[in-house]
Short mmCIF file of C-alpha atoms and ligand atoms in Angstrom, two decimals:
data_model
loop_
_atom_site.label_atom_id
_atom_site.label_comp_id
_atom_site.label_asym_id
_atom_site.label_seq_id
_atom_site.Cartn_x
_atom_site.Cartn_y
_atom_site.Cartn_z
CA UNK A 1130 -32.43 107.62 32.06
CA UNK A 1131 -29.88 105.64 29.85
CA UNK A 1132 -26.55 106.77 30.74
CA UNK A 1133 -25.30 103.69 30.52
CA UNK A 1134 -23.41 103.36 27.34
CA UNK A 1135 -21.70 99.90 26.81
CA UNK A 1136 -24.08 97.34 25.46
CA UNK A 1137 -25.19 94.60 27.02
CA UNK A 1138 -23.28 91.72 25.64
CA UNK A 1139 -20.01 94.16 25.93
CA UNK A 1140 -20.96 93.86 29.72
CA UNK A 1141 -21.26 90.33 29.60
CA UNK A 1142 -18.19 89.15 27.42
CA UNK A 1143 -16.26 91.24 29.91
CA UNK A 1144 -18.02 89.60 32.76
CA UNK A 1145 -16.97 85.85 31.68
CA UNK A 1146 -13.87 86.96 31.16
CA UNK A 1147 -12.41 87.95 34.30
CA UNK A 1148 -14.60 85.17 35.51
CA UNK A 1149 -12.15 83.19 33.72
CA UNK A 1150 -8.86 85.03 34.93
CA UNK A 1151 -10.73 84.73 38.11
CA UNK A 1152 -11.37 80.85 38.09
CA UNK A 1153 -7.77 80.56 37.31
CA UNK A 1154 -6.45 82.88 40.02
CA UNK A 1155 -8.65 81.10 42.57
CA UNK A 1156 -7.22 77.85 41.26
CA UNK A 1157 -3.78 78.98 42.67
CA UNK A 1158 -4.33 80.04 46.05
CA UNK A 1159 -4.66 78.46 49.12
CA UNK A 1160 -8.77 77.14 49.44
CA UNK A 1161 -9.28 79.63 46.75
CA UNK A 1162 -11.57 76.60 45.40
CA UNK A 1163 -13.49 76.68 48.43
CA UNK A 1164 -14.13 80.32 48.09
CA UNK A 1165 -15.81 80.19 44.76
CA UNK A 1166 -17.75 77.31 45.86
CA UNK A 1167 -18.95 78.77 48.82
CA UNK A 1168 -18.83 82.77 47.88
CA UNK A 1169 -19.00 83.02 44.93
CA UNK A 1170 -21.23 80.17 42.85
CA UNK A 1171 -24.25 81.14 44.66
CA UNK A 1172 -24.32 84.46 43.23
CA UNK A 1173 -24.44 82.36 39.35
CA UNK A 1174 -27.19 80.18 40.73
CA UNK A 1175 -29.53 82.75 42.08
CA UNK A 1176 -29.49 84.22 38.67
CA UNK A 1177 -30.14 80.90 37.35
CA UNK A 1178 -32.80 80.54 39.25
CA UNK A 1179 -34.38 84.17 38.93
CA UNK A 1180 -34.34 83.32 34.92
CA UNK A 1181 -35.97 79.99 35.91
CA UNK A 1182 -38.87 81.58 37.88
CA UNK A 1183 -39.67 83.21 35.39
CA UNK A 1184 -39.89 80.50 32.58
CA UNK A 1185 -43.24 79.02 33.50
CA UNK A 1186 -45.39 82.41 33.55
CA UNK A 1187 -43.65 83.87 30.79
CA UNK A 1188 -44.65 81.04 28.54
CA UNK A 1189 -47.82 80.34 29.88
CA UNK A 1190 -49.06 84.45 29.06
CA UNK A 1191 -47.02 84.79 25.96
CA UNK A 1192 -48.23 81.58 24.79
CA UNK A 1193 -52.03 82.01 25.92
CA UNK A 1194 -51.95 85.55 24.87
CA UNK A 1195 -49.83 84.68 21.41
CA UNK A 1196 -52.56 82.16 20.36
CA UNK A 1197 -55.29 83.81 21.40
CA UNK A 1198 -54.54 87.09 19.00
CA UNK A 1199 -54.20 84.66 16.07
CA UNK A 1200 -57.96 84.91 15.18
CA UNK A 1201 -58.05 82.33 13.31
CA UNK A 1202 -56.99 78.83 14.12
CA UNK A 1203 -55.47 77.94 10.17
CA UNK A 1204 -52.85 80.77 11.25
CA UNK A 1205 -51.70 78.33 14.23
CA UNK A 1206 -51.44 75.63 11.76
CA UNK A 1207 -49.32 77.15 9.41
CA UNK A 1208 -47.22 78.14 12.15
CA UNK A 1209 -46.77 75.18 13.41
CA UNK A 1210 -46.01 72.95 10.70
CA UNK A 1211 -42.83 75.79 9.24
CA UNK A 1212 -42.09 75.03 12.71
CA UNK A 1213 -42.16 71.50 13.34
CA UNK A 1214 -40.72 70.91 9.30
CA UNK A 1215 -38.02 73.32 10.16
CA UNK A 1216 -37.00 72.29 13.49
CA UNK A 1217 -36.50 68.47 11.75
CA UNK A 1218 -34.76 70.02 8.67
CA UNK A 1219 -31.91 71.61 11.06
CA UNK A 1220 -31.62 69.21 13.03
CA UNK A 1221 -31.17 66.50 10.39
CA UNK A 1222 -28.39 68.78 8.79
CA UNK A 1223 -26.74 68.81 12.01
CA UNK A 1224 -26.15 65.82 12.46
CA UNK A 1225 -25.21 65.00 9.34
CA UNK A 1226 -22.55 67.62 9.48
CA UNK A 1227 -21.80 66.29 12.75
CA UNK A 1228 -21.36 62.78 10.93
CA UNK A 1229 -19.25 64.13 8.17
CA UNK A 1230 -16.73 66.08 10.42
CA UNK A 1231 -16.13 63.23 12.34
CA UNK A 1232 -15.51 60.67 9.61
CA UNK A 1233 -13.28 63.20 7.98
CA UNK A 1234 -11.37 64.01 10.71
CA UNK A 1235 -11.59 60.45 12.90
CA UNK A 1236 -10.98 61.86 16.06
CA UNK A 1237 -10.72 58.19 17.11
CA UNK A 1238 -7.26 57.42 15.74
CA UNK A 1239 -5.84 60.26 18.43
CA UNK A 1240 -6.78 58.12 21.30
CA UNK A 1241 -4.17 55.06 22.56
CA UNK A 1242 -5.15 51.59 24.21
CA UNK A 1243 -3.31 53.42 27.23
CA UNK A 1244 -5.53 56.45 27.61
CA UNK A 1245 -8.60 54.41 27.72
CA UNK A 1246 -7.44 51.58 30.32
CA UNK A 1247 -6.68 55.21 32.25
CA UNK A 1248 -9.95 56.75 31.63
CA UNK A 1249 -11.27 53.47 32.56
CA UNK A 1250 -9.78 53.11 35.75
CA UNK A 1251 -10.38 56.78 36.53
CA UNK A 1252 -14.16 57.28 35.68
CA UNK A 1253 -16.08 54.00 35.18
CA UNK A 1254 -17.17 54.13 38.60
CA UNK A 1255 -17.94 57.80 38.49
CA UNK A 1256 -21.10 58.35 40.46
CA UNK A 1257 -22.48 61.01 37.71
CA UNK A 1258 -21.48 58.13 34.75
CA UNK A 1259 -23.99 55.52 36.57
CA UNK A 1260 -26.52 58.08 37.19
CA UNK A 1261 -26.53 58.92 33.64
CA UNK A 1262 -27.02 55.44 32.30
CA UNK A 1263 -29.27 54.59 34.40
CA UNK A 1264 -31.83 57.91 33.64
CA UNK A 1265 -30.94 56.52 30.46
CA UNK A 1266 -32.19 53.12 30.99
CA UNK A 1267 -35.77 54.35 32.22
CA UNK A 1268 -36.01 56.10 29.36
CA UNK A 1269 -35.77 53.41 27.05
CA UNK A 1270 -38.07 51.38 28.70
CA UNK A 1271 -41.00 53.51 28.32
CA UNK A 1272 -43.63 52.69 25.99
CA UNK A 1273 -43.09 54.30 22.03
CA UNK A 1274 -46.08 56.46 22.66
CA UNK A 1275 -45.18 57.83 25.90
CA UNK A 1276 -43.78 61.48 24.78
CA UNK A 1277 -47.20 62.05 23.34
CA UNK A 1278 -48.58 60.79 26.94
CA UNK A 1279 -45.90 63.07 28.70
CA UNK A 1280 -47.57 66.06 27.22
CA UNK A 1281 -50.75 65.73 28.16
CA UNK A 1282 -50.92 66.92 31.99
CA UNK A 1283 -52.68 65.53 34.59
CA UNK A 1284 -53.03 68.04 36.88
CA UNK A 1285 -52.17 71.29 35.24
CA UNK A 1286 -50.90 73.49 38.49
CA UNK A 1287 -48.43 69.90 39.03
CA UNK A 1288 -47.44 70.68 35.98
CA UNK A 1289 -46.65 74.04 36.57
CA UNK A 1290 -44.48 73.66 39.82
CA UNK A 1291 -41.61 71.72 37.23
CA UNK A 1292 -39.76 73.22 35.08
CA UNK A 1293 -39.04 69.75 33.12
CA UNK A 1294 -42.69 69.85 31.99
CA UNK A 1295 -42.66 72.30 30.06
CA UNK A 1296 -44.48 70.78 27.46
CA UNK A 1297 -47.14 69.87 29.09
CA UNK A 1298 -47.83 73.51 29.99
CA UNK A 1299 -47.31 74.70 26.75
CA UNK A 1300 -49.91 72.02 25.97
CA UNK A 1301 -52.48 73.74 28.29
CA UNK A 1302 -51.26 77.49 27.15
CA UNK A 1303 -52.51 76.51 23.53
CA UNK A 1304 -55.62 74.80 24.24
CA UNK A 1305 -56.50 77.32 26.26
CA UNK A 1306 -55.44 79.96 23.64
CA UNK A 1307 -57.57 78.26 20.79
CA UNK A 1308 -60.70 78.11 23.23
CA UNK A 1309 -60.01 81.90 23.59
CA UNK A 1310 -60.34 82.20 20.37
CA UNK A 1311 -63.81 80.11 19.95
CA UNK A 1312 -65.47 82.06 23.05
CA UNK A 1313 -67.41 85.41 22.67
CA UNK A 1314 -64.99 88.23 22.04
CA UNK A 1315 -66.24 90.01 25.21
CA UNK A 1316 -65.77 86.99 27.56
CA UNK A 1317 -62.45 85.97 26.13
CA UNK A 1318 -60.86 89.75 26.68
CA UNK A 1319 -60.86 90.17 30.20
CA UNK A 1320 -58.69 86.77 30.32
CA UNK A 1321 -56.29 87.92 27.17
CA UNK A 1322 -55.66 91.84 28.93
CA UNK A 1323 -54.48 89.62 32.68
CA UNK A 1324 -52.18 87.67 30.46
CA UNK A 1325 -51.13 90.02 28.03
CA UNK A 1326 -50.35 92.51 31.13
CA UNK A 1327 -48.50 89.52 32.80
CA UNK A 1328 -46.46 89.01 29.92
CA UNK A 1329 -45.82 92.81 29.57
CA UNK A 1330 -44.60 92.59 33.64
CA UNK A 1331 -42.55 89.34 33.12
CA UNK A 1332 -40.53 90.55 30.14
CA UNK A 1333 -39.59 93.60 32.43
CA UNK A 1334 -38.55 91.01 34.54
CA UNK A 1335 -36.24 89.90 32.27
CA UNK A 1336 -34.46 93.70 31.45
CA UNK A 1337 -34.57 93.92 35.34
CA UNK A 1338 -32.55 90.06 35.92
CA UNK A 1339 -30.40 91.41 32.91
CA UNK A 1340 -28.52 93.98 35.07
CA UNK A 1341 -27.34 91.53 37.42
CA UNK A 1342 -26.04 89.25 34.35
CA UNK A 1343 -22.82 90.44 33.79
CA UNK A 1344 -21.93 89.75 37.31
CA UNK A 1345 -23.66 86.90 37.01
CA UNK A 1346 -21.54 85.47 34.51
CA UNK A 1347 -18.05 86.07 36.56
CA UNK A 1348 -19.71 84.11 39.22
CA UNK A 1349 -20.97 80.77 36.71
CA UNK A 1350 -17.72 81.39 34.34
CA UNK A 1351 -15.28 81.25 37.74
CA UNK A 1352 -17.32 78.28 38.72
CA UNK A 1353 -16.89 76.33 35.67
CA UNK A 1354 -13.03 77.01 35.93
CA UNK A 1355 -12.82 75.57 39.44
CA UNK A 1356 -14.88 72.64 38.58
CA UNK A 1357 -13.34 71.01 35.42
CA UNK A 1358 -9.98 69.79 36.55
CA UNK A 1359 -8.66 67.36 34.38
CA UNK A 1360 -5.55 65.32 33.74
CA UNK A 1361 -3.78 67.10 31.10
CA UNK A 1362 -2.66 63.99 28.78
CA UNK A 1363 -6.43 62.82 28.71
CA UNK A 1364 -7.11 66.62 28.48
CA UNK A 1365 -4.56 66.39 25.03
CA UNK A 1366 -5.98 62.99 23.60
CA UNK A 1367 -9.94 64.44 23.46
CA UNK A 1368 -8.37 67.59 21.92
CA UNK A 1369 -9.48 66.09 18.39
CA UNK A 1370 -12.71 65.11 19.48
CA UNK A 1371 -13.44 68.52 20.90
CA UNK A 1372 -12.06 70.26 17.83
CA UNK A 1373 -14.48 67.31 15.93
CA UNK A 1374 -17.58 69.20 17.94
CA UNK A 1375 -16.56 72.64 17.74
CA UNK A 1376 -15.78 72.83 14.14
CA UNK A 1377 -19.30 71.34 13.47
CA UNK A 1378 -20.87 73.59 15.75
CA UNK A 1379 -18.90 76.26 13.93
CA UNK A 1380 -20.45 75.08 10.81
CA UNK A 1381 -24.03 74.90 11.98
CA UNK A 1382 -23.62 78.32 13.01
CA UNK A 1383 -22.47 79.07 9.14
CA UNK A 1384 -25.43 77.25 7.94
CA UNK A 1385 -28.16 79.36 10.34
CA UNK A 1386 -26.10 82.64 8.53
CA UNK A 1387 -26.98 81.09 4.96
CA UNK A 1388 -30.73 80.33 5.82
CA UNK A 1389 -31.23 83.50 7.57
CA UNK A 1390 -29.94 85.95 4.70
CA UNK A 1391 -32.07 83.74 2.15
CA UNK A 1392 -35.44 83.28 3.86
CA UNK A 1393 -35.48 86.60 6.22
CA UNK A 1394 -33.50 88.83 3.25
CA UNK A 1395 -31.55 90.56 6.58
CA UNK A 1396 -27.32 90.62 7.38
CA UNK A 1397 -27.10 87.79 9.30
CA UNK A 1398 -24.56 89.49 11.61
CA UNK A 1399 -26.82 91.97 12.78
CA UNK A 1400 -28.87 89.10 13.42
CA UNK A 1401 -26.65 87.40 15.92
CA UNK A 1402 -26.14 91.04 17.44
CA UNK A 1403 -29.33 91.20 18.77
CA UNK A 1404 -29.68 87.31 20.01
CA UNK A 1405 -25.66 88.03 21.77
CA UNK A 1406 -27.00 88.12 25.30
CA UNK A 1407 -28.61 84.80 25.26
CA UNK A 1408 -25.93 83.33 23.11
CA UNK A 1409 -23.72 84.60 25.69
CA UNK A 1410 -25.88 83.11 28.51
CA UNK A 1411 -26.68 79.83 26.82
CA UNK A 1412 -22.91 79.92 26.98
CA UNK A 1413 -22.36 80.49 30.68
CA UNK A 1414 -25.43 78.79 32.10
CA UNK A 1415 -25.39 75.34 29.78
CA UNK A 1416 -29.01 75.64 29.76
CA UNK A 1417 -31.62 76.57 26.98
CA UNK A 1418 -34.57 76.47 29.63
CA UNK A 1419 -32.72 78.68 31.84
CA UNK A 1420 -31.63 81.16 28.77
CA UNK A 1421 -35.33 81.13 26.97
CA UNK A 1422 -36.97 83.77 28.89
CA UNK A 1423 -34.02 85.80 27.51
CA UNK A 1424 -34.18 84.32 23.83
CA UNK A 1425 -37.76 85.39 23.79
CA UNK A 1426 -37.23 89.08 25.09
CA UNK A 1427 -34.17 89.12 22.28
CA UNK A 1428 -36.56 88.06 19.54
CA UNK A 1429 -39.87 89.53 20.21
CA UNK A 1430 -38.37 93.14 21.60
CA UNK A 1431 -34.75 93.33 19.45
CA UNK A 1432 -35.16 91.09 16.35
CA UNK A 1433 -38.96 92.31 15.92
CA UNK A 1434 -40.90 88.56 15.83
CA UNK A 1435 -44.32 89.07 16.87
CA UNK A 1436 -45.41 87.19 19.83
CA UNK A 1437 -47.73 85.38 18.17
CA UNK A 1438 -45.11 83.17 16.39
CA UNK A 1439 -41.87 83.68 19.32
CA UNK A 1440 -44.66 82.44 22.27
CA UNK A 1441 -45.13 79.35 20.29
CA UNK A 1442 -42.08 78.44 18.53
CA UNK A 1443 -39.25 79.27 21.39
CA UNK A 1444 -40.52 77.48 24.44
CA UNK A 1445 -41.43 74.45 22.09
CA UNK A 1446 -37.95 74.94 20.41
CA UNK A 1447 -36.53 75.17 23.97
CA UNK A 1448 -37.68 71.88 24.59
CA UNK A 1449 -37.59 69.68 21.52
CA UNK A 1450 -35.01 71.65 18.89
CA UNK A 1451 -31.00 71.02 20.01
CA UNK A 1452 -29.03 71.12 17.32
CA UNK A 1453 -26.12 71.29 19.27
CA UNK A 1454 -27.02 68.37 20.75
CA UNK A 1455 -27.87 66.46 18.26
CA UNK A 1456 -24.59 67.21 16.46
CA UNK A 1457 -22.16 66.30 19.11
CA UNK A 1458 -24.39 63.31 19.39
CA UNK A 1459 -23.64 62.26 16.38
CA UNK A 1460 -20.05 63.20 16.78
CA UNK A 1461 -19.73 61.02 19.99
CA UNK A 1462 -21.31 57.92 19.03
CA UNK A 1463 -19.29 57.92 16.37
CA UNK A 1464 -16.07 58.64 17.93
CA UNK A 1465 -17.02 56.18 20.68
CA UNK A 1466 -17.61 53.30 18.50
CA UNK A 1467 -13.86 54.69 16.52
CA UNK A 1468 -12.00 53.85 19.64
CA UNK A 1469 -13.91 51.30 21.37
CA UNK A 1470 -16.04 49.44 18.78
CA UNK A 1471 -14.80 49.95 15.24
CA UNK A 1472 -16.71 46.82 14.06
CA UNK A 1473 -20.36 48.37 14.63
CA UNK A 1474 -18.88 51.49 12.48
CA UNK A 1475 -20.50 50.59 9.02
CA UNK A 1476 -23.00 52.49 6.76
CA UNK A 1477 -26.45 51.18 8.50
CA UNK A 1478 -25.22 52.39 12.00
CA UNK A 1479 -24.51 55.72 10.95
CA UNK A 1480 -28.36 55.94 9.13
CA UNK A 1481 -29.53 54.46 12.64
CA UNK A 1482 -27.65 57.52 14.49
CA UNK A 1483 -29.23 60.32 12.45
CA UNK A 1484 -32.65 58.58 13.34
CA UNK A 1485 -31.68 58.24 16.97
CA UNK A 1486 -29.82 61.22 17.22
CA UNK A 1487 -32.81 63.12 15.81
CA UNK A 1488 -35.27 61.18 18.29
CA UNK A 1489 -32.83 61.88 21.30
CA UNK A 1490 -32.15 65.37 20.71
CA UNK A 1491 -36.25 66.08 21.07
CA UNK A 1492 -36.23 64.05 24.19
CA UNK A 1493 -33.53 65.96 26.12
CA UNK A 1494 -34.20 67.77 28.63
CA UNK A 1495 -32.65 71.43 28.22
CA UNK A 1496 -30.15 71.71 31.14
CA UNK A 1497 -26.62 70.89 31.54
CA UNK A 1498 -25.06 67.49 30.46
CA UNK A 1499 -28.46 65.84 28.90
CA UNK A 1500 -27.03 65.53 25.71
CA UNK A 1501 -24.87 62.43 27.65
CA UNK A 1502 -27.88 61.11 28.81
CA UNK A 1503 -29.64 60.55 25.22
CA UNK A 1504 -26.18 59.46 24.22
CA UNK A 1505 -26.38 56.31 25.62
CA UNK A 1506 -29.28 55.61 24.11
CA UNK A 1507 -28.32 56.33 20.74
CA UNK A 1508 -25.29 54.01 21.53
CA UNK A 1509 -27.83 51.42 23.05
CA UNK A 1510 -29.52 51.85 19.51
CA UNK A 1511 -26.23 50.70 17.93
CA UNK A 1512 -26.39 47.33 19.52
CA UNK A 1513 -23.51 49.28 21.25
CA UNK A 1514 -22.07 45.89 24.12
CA UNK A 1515 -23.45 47.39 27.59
CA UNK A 1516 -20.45 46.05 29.34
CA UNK A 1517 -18.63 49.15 27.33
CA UNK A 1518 -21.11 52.19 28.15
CA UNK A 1519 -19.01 53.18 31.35
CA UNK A 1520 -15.86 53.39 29.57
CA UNK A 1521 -17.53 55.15 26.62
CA UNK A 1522 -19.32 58.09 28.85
CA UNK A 1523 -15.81 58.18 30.45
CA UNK A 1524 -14.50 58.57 27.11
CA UNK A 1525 -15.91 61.96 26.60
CA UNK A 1526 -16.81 63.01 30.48
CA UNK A 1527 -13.70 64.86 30.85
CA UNK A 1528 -14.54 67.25 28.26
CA UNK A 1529 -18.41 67.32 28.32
CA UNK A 1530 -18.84 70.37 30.24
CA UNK A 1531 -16.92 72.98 27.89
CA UNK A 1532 -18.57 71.28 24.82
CA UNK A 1533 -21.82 71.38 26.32
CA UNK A 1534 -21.35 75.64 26.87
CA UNK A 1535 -21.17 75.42 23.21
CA UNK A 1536 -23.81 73.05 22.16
CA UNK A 1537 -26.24 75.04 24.11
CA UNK A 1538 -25.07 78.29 22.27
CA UNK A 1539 -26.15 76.66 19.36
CA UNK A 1540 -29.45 74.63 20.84
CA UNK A 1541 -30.31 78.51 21.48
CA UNK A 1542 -29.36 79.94 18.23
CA UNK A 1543 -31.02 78.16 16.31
CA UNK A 1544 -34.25 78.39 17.65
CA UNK A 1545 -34.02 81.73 17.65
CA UNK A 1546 -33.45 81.30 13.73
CA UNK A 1547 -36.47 79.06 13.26
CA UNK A 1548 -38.58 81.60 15.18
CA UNK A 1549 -37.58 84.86 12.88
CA UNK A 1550 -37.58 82.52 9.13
CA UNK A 1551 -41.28 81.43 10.42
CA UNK A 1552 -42.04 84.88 11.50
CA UNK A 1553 -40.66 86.04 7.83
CA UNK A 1554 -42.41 83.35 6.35
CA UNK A 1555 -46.25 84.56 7.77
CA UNK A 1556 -45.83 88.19 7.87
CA UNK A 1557 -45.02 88.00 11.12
CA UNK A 1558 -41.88 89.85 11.60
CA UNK A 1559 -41.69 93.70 12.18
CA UNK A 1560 -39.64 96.49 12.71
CA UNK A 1561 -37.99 95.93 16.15
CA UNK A 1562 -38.93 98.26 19.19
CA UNK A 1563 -36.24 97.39 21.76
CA UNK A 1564 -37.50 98.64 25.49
CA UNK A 1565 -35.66 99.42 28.10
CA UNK A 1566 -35.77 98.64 32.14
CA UNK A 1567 -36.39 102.34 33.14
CA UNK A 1568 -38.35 103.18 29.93
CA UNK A 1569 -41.27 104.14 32.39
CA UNK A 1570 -39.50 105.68 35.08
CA UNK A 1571 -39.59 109.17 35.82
N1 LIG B 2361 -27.21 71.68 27.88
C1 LIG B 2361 -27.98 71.51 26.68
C2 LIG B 2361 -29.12 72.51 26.65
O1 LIG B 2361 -29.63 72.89 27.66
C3 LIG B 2361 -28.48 70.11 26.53
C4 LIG B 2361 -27.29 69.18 26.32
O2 LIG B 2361 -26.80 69.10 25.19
O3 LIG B 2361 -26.79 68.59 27.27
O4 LIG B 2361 -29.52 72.92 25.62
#
């Protein structure tokens, strides 16, 4: 049944790019704005949401059903400390290219007195700015030991009906997937053949939501265009910040090449062939939660990790690994403190941001604009004067959106990096067997 020739990704480049004509067009016609919001955005969300739905029971069977096939529990180990030591290793080098671009370049320097007393007057009492730092704020008072407390559900069907805890559930998946492991083979297999069947049925799911994406993508890209309207001298003056962000990202993306070709021995470019569509959606959606059931259907079914190591490493990679983030958090703060606080610019801060940076990147959540959230905190770190925070978020609100598309992209790819060099590194990674949506239909 495959007629259909054009790949995916072909479908979906093609897709967010009239959505971007589209944006524009709507842009210059009378309500046009009105008609994506009303007509035309909805279409993006449900697909959000469809991916979404799907997160929790994906990871909960792949998961339960990944750790469960390990036989033996020294496997899980192994697993998870390449992951855990790599996750920290990329993300350290992010920032610290992060903190090299932007010391090089000192994006800072662009930006006049006049353009933040504007930014100022235009932003600091931005509703989303306020709401930002003060999620911020209840984050930092929480006790040190609280993410380890956040894991550990409660209730675990409570933690099930949020998407933000995905943690926790990946906390139950495993234990359940070890005790799996330490029951009677006959008792545990009845359990292992519902979730391994759920997981087969979800990942259709996925091929199935994947037909809709490239219309998907008009409707999210078209959105975005409508959205971000922006004064086009403080558009100009972030220019070199934004160019700051991208170039690292750029970089980062040059660095998960290198590590691939050494540690998985395979061209890097077919690589990011395979992983396009949720590059591409990481891209349109701003989301790594949103994009991971289709990072794990890219690695498991095109790249060839076994579930056993994708189950784990993705959904926890989803949740705690951003390079992206943590790079243009690095970028930020510095660029920030470059314009509004040169004085707190020496050596010791910069140490304290890869610390922080590193620390705030696991605690984002992975949906749009976190990053700015974990920001402030990083800032707050700093000794950063509080009086300043609005101004600073303003600083970089106007472009936070595009740069955040392209964090994510990165958030995304390098999990999916992390997943195949662990999968390499354990034997783990096979031949890939790419299936189809109609693959069973007659
Ligand atoms: N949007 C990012 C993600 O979902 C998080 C952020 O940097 O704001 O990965």
């Amino acid at each position: 049944m495959k007629k259909n020739k054009l790949a995916l990704h072909w479908k979906i480049l093609i897709g967010m790019f009239l959505g971007l004509i589209g944006g524009f067009v709507f842009l210059k016609i009378p309500s046009g704005k009105q008609i994506v919001f009303d007509w035309i955005a909805p279409w993006g969300k449900i697909f959000v949401n469809l991916l979404k739905m799907i997160a929790i029971p994906l990871i909960l069977a792949s998961l339960i059903k990944g750790v469960s096939d390990l036989k033996d529990i020294a496997k899980f180990k192994s697993i998870g400390l390449r992951t855990i030591a790599l996750y920290i290793t990329t993300t350290i080098f992010a920032i610290s290219i992060g903190l090299i671009a932007v010391n090089l370049i000192q994006p800072g320097n662009g930006v006049s007195q006049a353009t933040v007393n504007q930014l100022e007057n235009s932003y600091s009492s931005n509703k989303k700015i306020e709401n930002k730092i003060s999620v911020a704020q209840q984050q930092k008072n929480k006790p040190k030991l609280q993410f380890l407390v956040d894991m550990v559900p409660d209730n675990v069907f409570k933690a099930m009906s949020n998407n933000s805890n995905m943690l926790q559930v990946i906390f139950f998946a495993i234990f359940l997937g070890i005790t799996l492991i330490l029951i009677p083979e006959h008792k545990a297999q009845p359990l292992k053949d519902i979730f391994d069947s759920l997981n087969e049925a979800i990942l259709k799911m996925v091929d199935l939501i994947m037909l809709f994406a490239p219309y998907a993508v008009f409707a999210l890209i078209a959105n975005v265009v409508v959205e971000t309207t922006g004064d086009a001298e403080i558009l100009w003056s972030l220019l070199r910040y934004g160019f700051t962000v991208i170039i690292g990202l750029i970089l980062m993306l040059g660095f998960y090449m290198i590590i691939f070709k050494i540690f998985v021995k395979k061209n890097p470019f077919w690589f990011f062939k395979q992983i396009s569509p949720a590059q591409l959606l990481a891209f349109s959606s701003s989301s790594s939660a949103a994009t991971l059931p289709v990072t794990m259907e890219r690695v498991e079914e095109h790249v060839g990790v076994d579930k056993e190591v994708s189950s784990f490493v993705l959904p926890v990679g989803a949740t705690v690994n951003m390079d992206g983030t943590s790079l243009y958090q690095a970028v930020a703060a510095v660029f920030i403190l470059q314009v509004l606080w040169p004085e707190g610019l020496g050596f010791t801060n910069q140490l304290t941001i890869i610390l922080t940076a590193l620390l705030a990147s696991i605690g984002a959540a992975a949906v749009p604009g976190a990053g700015m959230i974990m920001l402030v905190i990083v800032l707050e770190a700093l000794g950063f004067p509080a009086e300043k925070l609005p101004v600073a978020l303003a600083l970089i609100f106007a472009i936070d959106r595009p740069l955040d598309m392209m964090r994510t992209v990165i958030n995304v790819t390098g999990d999916a990096t992390v997943a195949t060099i662990v999968a390499k590194s354990v034997g783990k990674l096979h031949q890939p067997k790419p299936k189809e949506w109609d693959d069973h239909l007659n």
